Amino acid sequence: MTPLDHIAEQIIKEQELIIGPLAWSEAGKVAGLSVDGNKKEVHIVGADQKVAVDALVAQYERLFGRASHEACREAVASLLASFSPADIPTSLRL
């Protein structure tokens, strides 16, 4: 599991606390993500992992508004502390 896989998984799990299992089905609609809601696992497939994470955040924001974007950012803030600024997906930057 890559660090960005872990970021995506944490975002989905945080959204799940808010909206329930719908969080996993919505994540499954995002291009570049391979989602298994039964196992609660996600893997980013494709070349640009940051784009996939940005698309995941955008999917939740489209459905549930700006508050959901902030929830995504807060869910992974501690994980991003070890990332260099260039490695952080645009949607999660402060």
Coordinates of C-alpha atoms in Angstrom, one line a residue:
M1 CA 0.0 0.0 0.0
T2 CA 1.5 3.4 -1.0
P3 CA 1.3 6.4 1.2
L4 CA -1.4 7.9 -1.1
D5 CA -3.4 4.7 -1.0
H6 CA -3.4 5.2 2.8
I7 CA -4.4 8.8 2.4
A8 CA -7.4 7.8 0.1
E9 CA -8.4 5.0 2.5
Q10 CA -8.4 7.4 5.5
I11 CA -10.5 9.9 3.6
I12 CA -13.1 7.3 2.7
K13 CA -13.2 6.0 6.3
E14 CA -13.7 9.5 7.6
Q15 CA -16.5 10.1 5.1
E16 CA -18.0 6.8 6.2
L17 CA -18.3 8.1 9.7
I18 CA -20.3 11.0 8.4
I19 CA -22.4 9.4 5.6
G20 CA -22.2 5.7 6.2
P21 CA -21.5 3.0 3.6
L22 CA -22.4 5.5 0.8
A23 CA -18.8 6.8 1.2
W24 CA -17.4 3.5 -0.2
S25 CA -19.9 3.4 -3.2
E26 CA -19.1 7.0 -4.0
A27 CA -15.4 6.3 -3.9
G28 CA -15.9 3.4 -6.3
K29 CA -17.1 6.0 -8.9
V30 CA -13.8 7.8 -8.9
A31 CA -11.5 7.1 -11.9
G32 CA -8.1 5.8 -10.8
L33 CA -9.4 4.1 -7.6
S34 CA -9.9 0.4 -7.1
V35 CA -12.3 0.2 -4.1
D36 CA -13.4 -2.9 -2.1
G37 CA -16.1 -1.7 0.3
N38 CA -16.4 -5.1 1.8
K39 CA -12.8 -5.3 2.8
K40 CA -12.6 -1.6 3.4
E41 CA -9.6 -1.3 1.1
V42 CA -8.6 1.1 -1.7
H43 CA -5.8 1.2 -4.1
I44 CA -4.9 3.9 -6.5
V45 CA -4.3 2.6 -10.0
G46 CA -2.7 4.6 -12.8
A47 CA 0.2 7.0 -13.1
D48 CA -0.9 10.1 -11.3
Q49 CA -1.9 9.2 -7.8
K50 CA -2.3 12.8 -6.6
V51 CA -5.0 13.3 -9.4
A52 CA -6.9 10.3 -8.1
V53 CA -6.9 11.7 -4.5
D54 CA -8.0 15.1 -5.8
A55 CA -10.8 13.4 -7.7
L56 CA -11.9 11.5 -4.6
V57 CA -12.1 14.8 -2.6
A58 CA -14.0 16.4 -5.4
Q59 CA -16.5 13.6 -5.6
Y60 CA -17.4 14.1 -1.9
E61 CA -17.5 17.9 -2.2
R62 CA -19.7 17.7 -5.3
L63 CA -22.2 15.6 -3.3
F64 CA -22.0 17.1 0.1
G65 CA -20.5 20.5 -0.2
R66 CA -17.4 22.4 1.1
A67 CA -17.7 20.9 4.6
S68 CA -17.0 17.5 3.2
H69 CA -13.8 18.9 1.6
E70 CA -12.7 20.2 4.9
A71 CA -13.5 16.8 6.6
C72 CA -11.2 15.1 4.0
R73 CA -8.4 17.6 4.7
E74 CA -8.7 17.2 8.5
A75 CA -8.9 13.4 8.3
V76 CA -5.4 13.2 6.8
A77 CA -3.7 16.2 8.3
S78 CA -1.4 14.1 10.6
L79 CA -0.5 11.8 7.7
L80 CA 0.5 14.7 5.4
A81 CA 2.9 16.0 8.0
S82 CA 5.6 13.6 6.6
F83 CA 5.0 14.6 3.0
S84 CA 7.0 17.2 1.1
P85 CA 4.8 20.0 -0.1
A86 CA 5.2 18.9 -3.7
D87 CA 3.9 15.4 -2.9
I88 CA 0.6 16.6 -1.3
P89 CA -2.4 16.5 -3.6
T90 CA -3.7 20.0 -4.4
S91 CA -7.0 19.4 -2.8
L92 CA -5.4 18.7 0.6
R93 CA -3.0 21.6 0.7
L94 CA -3.7 24.4 3.2

